[in-house]
PDB file of C-alpha atoms in Angstrom:
ATOM      1  CA  MET E  25       0.125  -0.214   0.101  1.00 92.00           C
ATOM      2  CA  LEU E  26       1.198   3.752  -0.680  1.00 95.00           C
ATOM      3  CA  ILE E  27       1.185   5.535   2.310  1.00 97.00           C
ATOM      4  CA  GLU E  28       1.250   9.353   1.463  1.00 97.00           C
ATOM      5  CA  VAL E  29       3.121  11.390   4.424  1.00 97.00           C
ATOM      6  CA  LYS E  30       1.693  15.179   4.732  1.00 97.00           C
ATOM      7  CA  VAL E  31       3.245  17.683   6.786  1.00 96.00           C
ATOM      8  CA  PRO E  32       1.443  17.560  10.528  1.00 94.00           C
ATOM      9  CA  TYR E  33      -0.218  19.711  12.537  1.00 93.00           C
ATOM     10  CA  LEU E  34       2.755  21.536  14.626  1.00 92.00           C
ATOM     11  CA  GLY E  35       0.775  23.886  16.341  1.00 89.00           C
ATOM     12  CA  ALA E  36      -1.740  26.490  16.923  1.00 85.00           C
ATOM     13  CA  GLY E  37      -0.448  29.633  14.443  1.00 83.00           C
ATOM     14  CA  ILE E  38       2.372  27.395  12.935  1.00 88.00           C
ATOM     15  CA  GLU E  39       1.109  27.331   9.252  1.00 89.00           C
ATOM     16  CA  LYS E  40       4.161  27.216   7.560  1.00 92.00           C
ATOM     17  CA  ALA E  41       7.940  25.188   7.994  1.00 94.00           C
ATOM     18  CA  ARG E  42      11.092  25.182   5.840  1.00 93.00           C
ATOM     19  CA  VAL E  43      12.723  22.238   5.127  1.00 95.00           C
ATOM     20  CA  THR E  44      16.173  22.483   6.997  1.00 91.00           C
ATOM     21  CA  PHE E  45      17.285  18.606   6.365  1.00 92.00           C
ATOM     22  CA  ILE E  46      16.482  15.653   4.331  1.00 96.00           C
ATOM     23  CA  TYR E  47      17.354  12.580   6.016  1.00 95.00           C
ATOM     24  CA  CYS E  48      16.064  10.041   3.509  1.00 96.00           C
ATOM     25  CA  ARG E  49      16.135   8.974  -0.632  1.00 96.00           C
ATOM     26  CA  PRO E  50      13.714   7.833  -2.750  1.00 96.00           C
ATOM     27  CA  GLY E  51      14.297   3.924  -3.171  1.00 96.00           C
ATOM     28  CA  GLU E  52      15.888   3.376   0.521  1.00 96.00           C
ATOM     29  CA  ASP E  53      14.084   1.377   2.920  1.00 97.00           C
ATOM     30  CA  ILE E  54      13.181   2.589   5.891  1.00 96.00           C
ATOM     31  CA  ALA E  55      11.681   1.690   9.478  1.00 96.00           C
ATOM     32  CA  LYS E  56       8.740   2.749  11.193  1.00 95.00           C
ATOM     33  CA  ASP E  57       9.324   6.472  13.084  1.00 93.00           C
ATOM     34  CA  ALA E  58      13.015   7.213  11.063  1.00 94.00           C
ATOM     35  CA  ASP E  59      13.646  10.233  10.501  1.00 94.00           C
ATOM     36  CA  LEU E  60      12.168  11.519   7.181  1.00 97.00           C
ATOM     37  CA  ILE E  61      13.282  15.072   7.130  1.00 96.00           C
ATOM     38  CA  GLU E  62      13.652  18.237   9.265  1.00 93.00           C
ATOM     39  CA  LEU E  63      11.434  20.850   9.272  1.00 94.00           C
ATOM     40  CA  THR E  64      11.855  24.402  11.219  1.00 91.00           C
ATOM     41  CA  ALA E  65       9.030  27.035  12.686  1.00 88.00           C
ATOM     42  CA  ASP E  66       9.693  29.696  14.574  1.00 74.00           C
ATOM     43  CA  LYS E  67      12.150  28.473  17.102  1.00 84.00           C
ATOM     44  CA  ALA E  68      11.798  24.888  16.597  1.00 92.00           C
ATOM     45  CA  ALA E  69      13.247  22.305  14.734  1.00 93.00           C
ATOM     46  CA  PHE E  70      11.081  19.149  14.222  1.00 94.00           C
ATOM     47  CA  ASN E  71      12.084  15.782  12.871  1.00 93.00           C
ATOM     48  CA  LEU E  72       9.123  14.264  10.219  1.00 95.00           C
ATOM     49  CA  PRO E  73       9.139  10.277  11.396  1.00 94.00           C
ATOM     50  CA  ALA E  74       8.205   7.817   8.779  1.00 96.00           C
ATOM     51  CA  PRO E  75       4.639   6.568  10.047  1.00 96.00           C
ATOM     52  CA  CYS E  76       5.481   2.894   8.810  1.00 97.00           C
ATOM     53  CA  PRO E  77       7.969   0.652   7.694  1.00 97.00           C
ATOM     54  CA  GLY E  78       8.719   0.477   4.074  1.00 97.00           C
ATOM     55  CA  LYS E  79      10.695   1.856   0.898  1.00 97.00           C
ATOM     56  CA  ILE E  80      10.806   5.779  -0.094  1.00 97.00           C
ATOM     57  CA  GLY E  81       8.508   6.574  -3.133  1.00 95.00           C
ATOM     58  CA  GLU E  82       8.866   9.671  -5.003  1.00 93.00           C
ATOM     59  CA  LEU E  83      10.189  12.395  -2.512  1.00 96.00           C
ATOM     60  CA  LYS E  84       8.239  15.909  -2.896  1.00 97.00           C
ATOM     61  CA  VAL E  85      10.563  18.311  -1.178  1.00 97.00           C
ATOM     62  CA  SER E  86      13.991  19.849  -1.229  1.00 97.00           C
ATOM     63  CA  CYS E  87      16.001  21.192   1.037  1.00 95.00           C
ATOM     64  CA  GLY E  88      14.802  24.825   1.582  1.00 93.00           C
ATOM     65  CA  ASP E  89      11.038  24.609   0.738  1.00 96.00           C
ATOM     66  CA  THR E  90       8.410  26.581   2.817  1.00 96.00           C
ATOM     67  CA  LEU E  91       5.573  23.822   3.123  1.00 97.00           C
ATOM     68  CA  ASN E  92       2.242  24.412   4.908  1.00 96.00           C
ATOM     69  CA  VAL E  93       0.875  22.208   7.049  1.00 95.00           C
ATOM     70  CA  GLY E  94      -1.088  19.490   5.184  1.00 96.00           C
ATOM     71  CA  ASP E  95       1.535  19.613   1.918  1.00 97.00           C
ATOM     72  CA  THR E  96       2.883  16.096   0.847  1.00 98.00           C
ATOM     73  CA  VAL E  97       6.375  15.488   1.904  1.00 98.00           C
ATOM     74  CA  CYS E  98       6.897  11.707   0.237  1.00 97.00           C
ATOM     75  CA  PHE E  99       5.288   8.295  -0.542  1.00 97.00           C
ATOM     76  CA  ILE E 100       6.015   5.355   0.964  1.00 97.00           C
ATOM     77  CA  GLU E 101       5.613   1.950  -0.057  1.00 97.00           C
ATOM     78  CA  GLN E 102       4.413   0.370   3.111  1.00 95.00           C
ATOM     79  CA  SER E 103       6.338  -3.191   4.050  1.00 92.00           C
ATOM     80  CA  SER E 104       4.301  -5.734   5.481  1.00 72.00           C
TER      81      SER E 104
ATOM     82  CA  MET G  29      -0.306  11.773  39.450  1.00 57.00           C
ATOM     83  CA  GLU G  30       0.580   9.910  35.955  1.00 78.00           C
ATOM     84  CA  GLY G  31       4.452  10.181  34.821  1.00 93.00           C
ATOM     85  CA  MET G  32       7.786  10.913  36.462  1.00 97.00           C
ATOM     86  CA  LEU G  33       9.946  14.142  35.786  1.00 98.00           C
ATOM     87  CA  ARG G  34      13.472  13.227  35.970  1.00 98.00           C
ATOM     88  CA  VAL G  35      15.889  16.342  37.236  1.00 98.00           C
ATOM     89  CA  ILE G  36      19.246  16.457  36.403  1.00 98.00           C
ATOM     90  CA  ASN G  37      21.424  19.143  37.745  1.00 97.00           C
ATOM     91  CA  LEU G  38      24.675  19.274  35.934  1.00 97.00           C
ATOM     92  CA  GLY G  39      26.159  22.195  36.944  1.00 96.00           C
ATOM     93  CA  PRO G  40      28.992  23.936  35.321  1.00 96.00           C
ATOM     94  CA  VAL G  41      29.902  21.758  32.131  1.00 96.00           C
ATOM     95  CA  PRO G  42      31.108  21.700  28.457  1.00 96.00           C
ATOM     96  CA  PHE G  43      28.627  21.568  26.006  1.00 97.00           C
ATOM     97  CA  ASP G  44      29.498  18.171  24.063  1.00 97.00           C
ATOM     98  CA  PRO G  45      28.856  16.114  27.351  1.00 97.00           C
ATOM     99  CA  ALA G  46      25.432  18.069  28.138  1.00 97.00           C
ATOM    100  CA  VAL G  47      24.279  16.665  24.639  1.00 96.00           C
ATOM    101  CA  ARG G  48      25.008  13.741  25.156  1.00 97.00           C
ATOM    102  CA  VAL G  49      22.816  13.565  28.797  1.00 97.00           C
ATOM    103  CA  GLN G  50      20.192  15.220  26.444  1.00 97.00           C
ATOM    104  CA  LYS G  51      20.130  12.224  23.925  1.00 96.00           C
ATOM    105  CA  GLU G  52      20.186   9.795  26.601  1.00 96.00           C
ATOM    106  CA  CYS G  53      17.271  11.514  28.040  1.00 97.00           C
ATOM    107  CA  LEU G  54      15.482  12.143  24.558  1.00 95.00           C
ATOM    108  CA  SER G  55      15.931   7.626  24.508  1.00 95.00           C
ATOM    109  CA  ALA G  56      14.945   7.204  27.670  1.00 96.00           C
ATOM    110  CA  SER G  57      11.419   9.303  26.582  1.00 95.00           C
ATOM    111  CA  LEU G  58      10.818   7.421  23.394  1.00 92.00           C
ATOM    112  CA  ASP G  59      10.930   4.142  25.439  1.00 92.00           C
ATOM    113  CA  SER G  60       8.749   5.456  28.186  1.00 92.00           C
ATOM    114  CA  PRO G  61       6.564   8.382  27.049  1.00 88.00           C
ATOM    115  CA  GLY G  62       5.495   9.209  30.227  1.00 94.00           C
ATOM    116  CA  VAL G  63       9.121   9.964  31.511  1.00 97.00           C
ATOM    117  CA  HIS G  64       9.913  13.507  30.981  1.00 98.00           C
ATOM    118  CA  SER G  65      13.872  14.838  31.747  1.00 98.00           C
ATOM    119  CA  LEU G  66      14.785  18.349  33.230  1.00 98.00           C
ATOM    120  CA  ILE G  67      18.360  19.298  32.578  1.00 98.00           C
ATOM    121  CA  PHE G  68      20.039  22.469  34.116  1.00 98.00           C
ATOM    122  CA  CYS G  69      24.121  23.434  33.951  1.00 98.00           C
ATOM    123  CA  SER G  70      25.881  26.308  32.838  1.00 97.00           C
ATOM    124  CA  HIS G  71      28.340  26.032  29.761  1.00 97.00           C
ATOM    125  CA  GLN G  72      31.659  26.572  29.183  1.00 96.00           C
ATOM    126  CA  PRO G  73      32.119  29.318  26.529  1.00 97.00           C
ATOM    127  CA  VAL G  74      30.518  28.200  23.456  1.00 97.00           C
ATOM    128  CA  ILE G  75      28.458  29.640  20.502  1.00 97.00           C
ATOM    129  CA  THR G  76      26.159  27.266  18.786  1.00 96.00           C
ATOM    130  CA  CYS G  77      24.577  27.859  15.731  1.00 94.00           C
ATOM    131  CA  GLY G  78      20.648  26.777  15.161  1.00 91.00           C
ATOM    132  CA  THR G  79      19.129  25.654  11.660  1.00 86.00           C
ATOM    133  CA  ALA G  80      18.247  29.172  10.876  1.00 85.00           C
ATOM    134  CA  HIS G  81      21.885  30.433  11.545  1.00 88.00           C
ATOM    135  CA  ARG G  82      23.863  32.865   8.905  1.00 91.00           C
ATOM    136  CA  ALA G  83      27.687  32.950   9.200  1.00 91.00           C
ATOM    137  CA  SER G  84      27.937  36.096   9.466  1.00 93.00           C
ATOM    138  CA  ASP G  85      25.931  36.271  13.030  1.00 94.00           C
ATOM    139  CA  ILE G  86      28.940  35.583  14.013  1.00 96.00           C
ATOM    140  CA  LEU G  87      30.805  38.882  14.204  1.00 95.00           C
ATOM    141  CA  ALA G  88      34.394  37.646  15.722  1.00 95.00           C
ATOM    142  CA  ASP G  89      37.030  35.590  13.971  1.00 95.00           C
ATOM    143  CA  TYR G  90      38.449  32.225  14.940  1.00 92.00           C
ATOM    144  CA  GLN G  91      41.022  33.182  16.160  1.00 94.00           C
ATOM    145  CA  THR G  92      39.402  35.615  18.225  1.00 94.00           C
ATOM    146  CA  LEU G  93      37.251  33.142  19.552  1.00 96.00           C
ATOM    147  CA  LYS G  94      40.216  30.790  20.438  1.00 95.00           C
ATOM    148  CA  GLY G  95      41.794  33.100  22.078  1.00 95.00           C
ATOM    149  CA  MET G  96      38.904  33.365  24.346  1.00 94.00           C
ATOM    150  CA  ASN G  97      38.471  29.797  24.713  1.00 95.00           C
ATOM    151  CA  ILE G  98      34.987  29.817  23.003  1.00 96.00           C
ATOM    152  CA  SER G  99      34.077  27.008  21.136  1.00 96.00           C
ATOM    153  CA  VAL G 100      31.647  26.637  18.015  1.00 96.00           C
ATOM    154  CA  ARG G 101      28.861  24.194  17.640  1.00 96.00           C
ATOM    155  CA  GLN G 102      26.542  23.269  15.009  1.00 94.00           C
ATOM    156  CA  VAL G 103      23.160  22.330  16.634  1.00 94.00           C
ATOM    157  CA  ASN G 104      20.084  20.909  15.355  1.00 89.00           C
ATOM    158  CA  ARG G 105      17.580  23.264  17.147  1.00 90.00           C
ATOM    159  CA  GLY G 106      15.758  26.024  15.804  1.00 87.00           C
ATOM    160  CA  GLY G 107      16.875  29.485  15.437  1.00 87.00           C
ATOM    161  CA  GLY G 108      20.141  31.547  14.968  1.00 90.00           C
ATOM    162  CA  VAL G 109      23.263  31.890  16.552  1.00 94.00           C
ATOM    163  CA  SER G 110      23.426  31.817  20.460  1.00 95.00           C
ATOM    164  CA  TYR G 111      25.721  32.185  23.042  1.00 96.00           C
ATOM    165  CA  HIS G 112      26.510  30.036  26.321  1.00 97.00           C
ATOM    166  CA  GLY G 113      28.378  30.886  29.282  1.00 97.00           C
ATOM    167  CA  LEU G 114      29.247  30.074  32.840  1.00 96.00           C
ATOM    168  CA  GLY G 115      26.979  32.855  33.885  1.00 96.00           C
ATOM    169  CA  GLN G 116      23.899  31.597  32.513  1.00 97.00           C
ATOM    170  CA  ILE G 117      21.616  28.756  33.456  1.00 98.00           C
ATOM    171  CA  THR G 118      20.644  26.628  30.254  1.00 98.00           C
ATOM    172  CA  VAL G 119      17.753  24.439  30.771  1.00 98.00           C
ATOM    173  CA  TYR G 120      17.205  21.398  28.661  1.00 98.00           C
ATOM    174  CA  PRO G 121      13.387  19.973  29.037  1.00 98.00           C
ATOM    175  CA  VAL G 122      13.173  16.729  27.465  1.00 98.00           C
ATOM    176  CA  PHE G 123       9.392  16.194  27.715  1.00 98.00           C
ATOM    177  CA  ASN G 124       7.382  14.255  25.835  1.00 96.00           C
ATOM    178  CA  LEU G 125       4.510  16.186  24.160  1.00 95.00           C
ATOM    179  CA  CYS G 126       2.609  13.460  23.375  1.00 92.00           C
ATOM    180  CA  CYS G 127       1.849  13.350  27.341  1.00 93.00           C
ATOM    181  CA  LEU G 128       1.144  16.907  27.445  1.00 95.00           C
ATOM    182  CA  LYS G 129       0.094  18.849  24.021  1.00 94.00           C
ATOM    183  CA  ARG G 130       1.436  17.879  20.525  1.00 92.00           C
ATOM    184  CA  ASP G 131       2.169  21.600  20.131  1.00 93.00           C
ATOM    185  CA  ILE G 132       5.324  23.510  19.392  1.00 93.00           C
ATOM    186  CA  GLY G 133       3.822  27.229  19.739  1.00 91.00           C
ATOM    187  CA  TRP G 134       1.693  26.169  23.228  1.00 94.00           C
ATOM    188  CA  PHE G 135       5.562  24.656  24.172  1.00 96.00           C
ATOM    189  CA  ILE G 136       7.706  27.460  23.540  1.00 94.00           C
ATOM    190  CA  SER G 137       4.755  29.686  25.195  1.00 94.00           C
ATOM    191  CA  ARG G 138       5.367  28.117  28.383  1.00 97.00           C
ATOM    192  CA  LEU G 139       8.922  27.641  28.527  1.00 97.00           C
ATOM    193  CA  GLU G 140       8.348  31.611  28.235  1.00 97.00           C
ATOM    194  CA  GLU G 141       6.339  31.615  31.047  1.00 98.00           C
ATOM    195  CA  CYS G 142       8.582  29.371  33.537  1.00 98.00           C
ATOM    196  CA  VAL G 143      11.040  31.926  32.844  1.00 98.00           C
ATOM    197  CA  THR G 144       8.532  34.800  33.096  1.00 98.00           C
ATOM    198  CA  VAL G 145       7.778  33.188  36.812  1.00 98.00           C
ATOM    199  CA  PHE G 146      11.512  32.678  37.568  1.00 98.00           C
ATOM    200  CA  LEU G 147      11.942  36.279  37.031  1.00 98.00           C
ATOM    201  CA  ALA G 148       8.942  37.194  38.425  1.00 97.00           C
ATOM    202  CA  GLY G 149      10.389  35.746  41.400  1.00 96.00           C
ATOM    203  CA  PHE G 150      13.521  38.074  41.558  1.00 96.00           C
ATOM    204  CA  GLY G 151      11.015  41.352  41.481  1.00 97.00           C
ATOM    205  CA  VAL G 152      11.960  41.769  37.389  1.00 98.00           C
ATOM    206  CA  ASP G 153       8.933  42.150  35.330  1.00 98.00           C
ATOM    207  CA  SER G 154       8.986  40.279  31.731  1.00 98.00           C
ATOM    208  CA  GLY G 155       7.526  39.171  29.173  1.00 97.00           C
ATOM    209  CA  ARG G 156       6.892  37.304  25.658  1.00 93.00           C
ATOM    210  CA  LYS G 157       7.557  39.537  22.564  1.00 90.00           C
ATOM    211  CA  GLU G 158       4.927  38.418  19.778  1.00 85.00           C
ATOM    212  CA  GLY G 159       6.934  36.906  16.847  1.00 82.00           C
ATOM    213  CA  PHE G 160      10.404  37.213  18.798  1.00 88.00           C
ATOM    214  CA  PRO G 161      10.729  34.404  21.047  1.00 89.00           C
ATOM    215  CA  GLY G 162      11.928  34.332  23.969  1.00 94.00           C
ATOM    216  CA  VAL G 163      11.841  36.312  27.276  1.00 97.00           C
ATOM    217  CA  TRP G 164      11.875  39.946  26.906  1.00 97.00           C
ATOM    218  CA  THR G 165      12.464  42.860  30.010  1.00 97.00           C
ATOM    219  CA  GLY G 166      11.145  45.835  28.058  1.00 95.00           C
ATOM    220  CA  ASN G 167      13.243  45.861  24.814  1.00 95.00           C
ATOM    221  CA  ARG G 168      16.210  44.074  26.189  1.00 96.00           C
ATOM    222  CA  LYS G 169      16.355  39.876  25.600  1.00 97.00           C
ATOM    223  CA  ILE G 170      17.009  38.104  28.773  1.00 97.00           C
ATOM    224  CA  CYS G 171      16.447  34.563  27.854  1.00 97.00           C
ATOM    225  CA  SER G 172      16.640  32.759  24.605  1.00 95.00           C
ATOM    226  CA  ILE G 173      15.173  29.728  23.360  1.00 95.00           C
ATOM    227  CA  GLY G 174      15.673  27.260  20.895  1.00 94.00           C
ATOM    228  CA  VAL G 175      13.999  23.829  20.794  1.00 95.00           C
ATOM    229  CA  ALA G 176      13.854  20.676  18.341  1.00 94.00           C
ATOM    230  CA  PHE G 177      11.866  17.641  18.393  1.00 94.00           C
ATOM    231  CA  SER G 178      12.214  14.465  17.814  1.00 92.00           C
ATOM    232  CA  ARG G 179       8.658  11.930  17.524  1.00 89.00           C
ATOM    233  CA  TRP G 180       7.320  15.036  19.818  1.00 93.00           C
ATOM    234  CA  VAL G 181      10.067  14.708  22.381  1.00 95.00           C
ATOM    235  CA  SER G 182      11.571  17.861  22.794  1.00 96.00           C
ATOM    236  CA  PHE G 183      15.390  18.368  23.416  1.00 95.00           C
ATOM    237  CA  HIS G 184      17.525  21.844  23.197  1.00 97.00           C
ATOM    238  CA  GLY G 185      15.657  24.605  25.270  1.00 97.00           C
ATOM    239  CA  LEU G 186      16.820  28.095  26.876  1.00 97.00           C
ATOM    240  CA  SER G 187      19.442  30.039  28.263  1.00 97.00           C
ATOM    241  CA  VAL G 188      18.618  32.569  31.072  1.00 98.00           C
ATOM    242  CA  ASN G 189      21.262  35.497  31.529  1.00 97.00           C
ATOM    243  CA  ILE G 190      22.013  35.327  35.252  1.00 97.00           C
ATOM    244  CA  ARG G 191      25.514  37.142  35.645  1.00 96.00           C
ATOM    245  CA  LYS G 192      27.098  40.470  34.039  1.00 93.00           C
ATOM    246  CA  GLU G 193      30.214  38.609  33.332  1.00 89.00           C
ATOM    247  CA  ASP G 194      29.025  36.704  30.311  1.00 85.00           C
ATOM    248  CA  MET G 195      27.129  39.824  28.269  1.00 93.00           C
ATOM    249  CA  LEU G 196      30.626  40.962  26.512  1.00 92.00           C
ATOM    250  CA  ALA G 197      30.415  37.899  24.842  1.00 93.00           C
ATOM    251  CA  TYR G 198      27.482  38.727  23.028  1.00 94.00           C
ATOM    252  CA  SER G 199      29.133  41.438  21.240  1.00 94.00           C
ATOM    253  CA  LEU G 200      30.564  38.620  19.112  1.00 95.00           C
ATOM    254  CA  ILE G 201      27.515  37.645  17.913  1.00 94.00           C
ATOM    255  CA  ARG G 202      24.063  38.695  16.430  1.00 93.00           C
ATOM    256  CA  PRO G 203      22.255  37.054  18.478  1.00 90.00           C
ATOM    257  CA  CYS G 204      19.242  35.092  16.869  1.00 82.00           C
ATOM    258  CA  GLY G 205      20.335  37.021  14.189  1.00 83.00           C
ATOM    259  CA  MET G 206      18.886  39.904  15.235  1.00 86.00           C
ATOM    260  CA  ASP G 207      20.709  43.425  16.243  1.00 87.00           C
ATOM    261  CA  ILE G 208      19.116  42.857  19.438  1.00 92.00           C
ATOM    262  CA  LYS G 209      20.270  44.629  23.270  1.00 94.00           C
ATOM    263  CA  MET G 210      20.744  41.564  25.576  1.00 96.00           C
ATOM    264  CA  THR G 211      20.484  41.619  29.239  1.00 97.00           C
ATOM    265  CA  CYS G 212      21.189  39.612  32.424  1.00 97.00           C
ATOM    266  CA  LEU G 213      19.081  38.927  35.880  1.00 97.00           C
ATOM    267  CA  GLU G 214      21.902  41.131  37.813  1.00 96.00           C
ATOM    268  CA  ASP G 215      21.706  44.371  35.982  1.00 97.00           C
ATOM    269  CA  GLU G 216      17.914  43.787  36.485  1.00 97.00           C
ATOM    270  CA  ALA G 217      17.400  42.793  39.699  1.00 97.00           C
ATOM    271  CA  PRO G 218      21.122  43.797  41.496  1.00 95.00           C
ATOM    272  CA  GLN G 219      19.736  41.944  45.091  1.00 94.00           C
ATOM    273  CA  ALA G 220      19.899  38.505  42.562  1.00 94.00           C
ATOM    274  CA  ALA G 221      23.857  38.205  43.003  1.00 90.00           C
ATOM    275  CA  ALA G 222      22.965  37.107  46.398  1.00 94.00           C
ATOM    276  CA  CYS G 223      21.758  34.058  44.892  1.00 94.00           C
ATOM    277  CA  ASP G 224      23.808  31.450  43.835  1.00 95.00           C
ATOM    278  CA  TYR G 225      23.406  28.935  41.339  1.00 95.00           C
ATOM    279  CA  ALA G 226      22.156  26.198  43.126  1.00 96.00           C
ATOM    280  CA  GLY G 227      19.250  28.559  44.599  1.00 96.00           C
ATOM    281  CA  MET G 228      18.709  29.894  41.150  1.00 96.00           C
ATOM    282  CA  VAL G 229      17.857  26.033  39.777  1.00 97.00           C
ATOM    283  CA  THR G 230      15.608  25.443  42.686  1.00 97.00           C
ATOM    284  CA  VAL G 231      13.745  28.586  41.911  1.00 97.00           C
ATOM    285  CA  LEU G 232      13.501  27.361  38.333  1.00 97.00           C
ATOM    286  CA  LEU G 233      12.573  24.015  38.730  1.00 98.00           C
ATOM    287  CA  GLN G 234       9.990  25.376  40.992  1.00 97.00           C
ATOM    288  CA  SER G 235       8.685  27.437  37.492  1.00 98.00           C
ATOM    289  CA  PHE G 236       8.850  24.448  35.700  1.00 98.00           C
ATOM    290  CA  MET G 237       6.524  22.670  38.105  1.00 97.00           C
ATOM    291  CA  LYS G 238       4.198  25.215  38.270  1.00 97.00           C
ATOM    292  CA  VAL G 239       3.928  26.009  34.487  1.00 98.00           C
ATOM    293  CA  PHE G 240       3.739  22.337  33.294  1.00 98.00           C
ATOM    294  CA  TRP G 241       2.536  20.533  36.246  1.00 97.00           C
ATOM    295  CA  PRO G 242       0.313  22.381  38.571  1.00 96.00           C
ATOM    296  CA  GLN G 243      -1.303  19.488  39.462  1.00 94.00           C
ATOM    297  CA  GLY G 244       2.070  17.850  40.622  1.00 95.00           C
ATOM    298  CA  ILE G 245       4.225  14.873  38.903  1.00 96.00           C
ATOM    299  CA  ARG G 246       6.388  12.476  40.793  1.00 97.00           C
ATOM    300  CA  THR G 247      10.237  13.322  40.759  1.00 97.00           C
ATOM    301  CA  GLU G 248      13.298  11.868  40.968  1.00 96.00           C
ATOM    302  CA  GLU G 249      16.462  13.576  40.820  1.00 96.00           C
ATOM    303  CA  ILE G 250      19.332  11.868  38.855  1.00 94.00           C
ATOM    304  CA  ARG G 251      23.176  12.143  39.163  1.00 89.00           C
ATOM    305  CA  LYS G 252      25.397  12.406  36.461  1.00 83.00           C
ATOM    306  CA  CYS G 253      29.065  11.273  36.190  1.00 79.00           C
ATOM    307  CA  LEU G 254      30.752  13.337  33.205  1.00 78.00           C
TER     308      LEU G 254
END
């Protein structure tokens, strides 16, 4: 199953966050809770974890991108 | 009363060992979500560069910093450039927000409130400044905040300027990438000079308990040999 990973709700008043680091690569196998990307909003850096184990599919973001809550970060082909 | 707060007072410590202690606490909280840690220390002089820093925010050259025994560290917290020294108290709250509130803005505002309550104990009127995280007394910044999260567990934290001795070092950087005036508790409340580091930590701990766990939480003091 293909899982879409989106920028989660980060808090009241935080609608945007900047991608400051990318931990994963397309095609890479990844464990549940492994860090996918680092988002920075206000004075906080937030590591977005993988919601499931699997293989990273398309990565929709680049370092420096500003993302809105709900934007797609990547797709993960979930492993059983 | 759910959960547990581990209180770790490292005292004066270089930056790197404190990072290791934070990582241990982070693992403990990820393994047991009800476990939170609160680390107090004061750092030997170091400039830290957060994810939003620019090289131009460090105004002194490498040789100058080396001559002053000030090291530089790249860190994965939010924010720009910050200075830490022995005249501050640095606090690293490693809290699992899954057990508190999954809200970064809420967490930062609570940290600011902890410091405001702490400063009020010395008669200092302080507060937030919209759009400029940290704690301010008038237009002077007395506390810097920069945090990070792994699976909603916080690390890094805040520094409160206590003693005058460190204030000159702020001329070496643009704190948080801004041209702002920094201040310290001794300048705002000279009577605070009578309170030592241990006394300050006690008051800060009480502030954290009041703001984050007004209903109380089991605490455990953890000693660390670095």
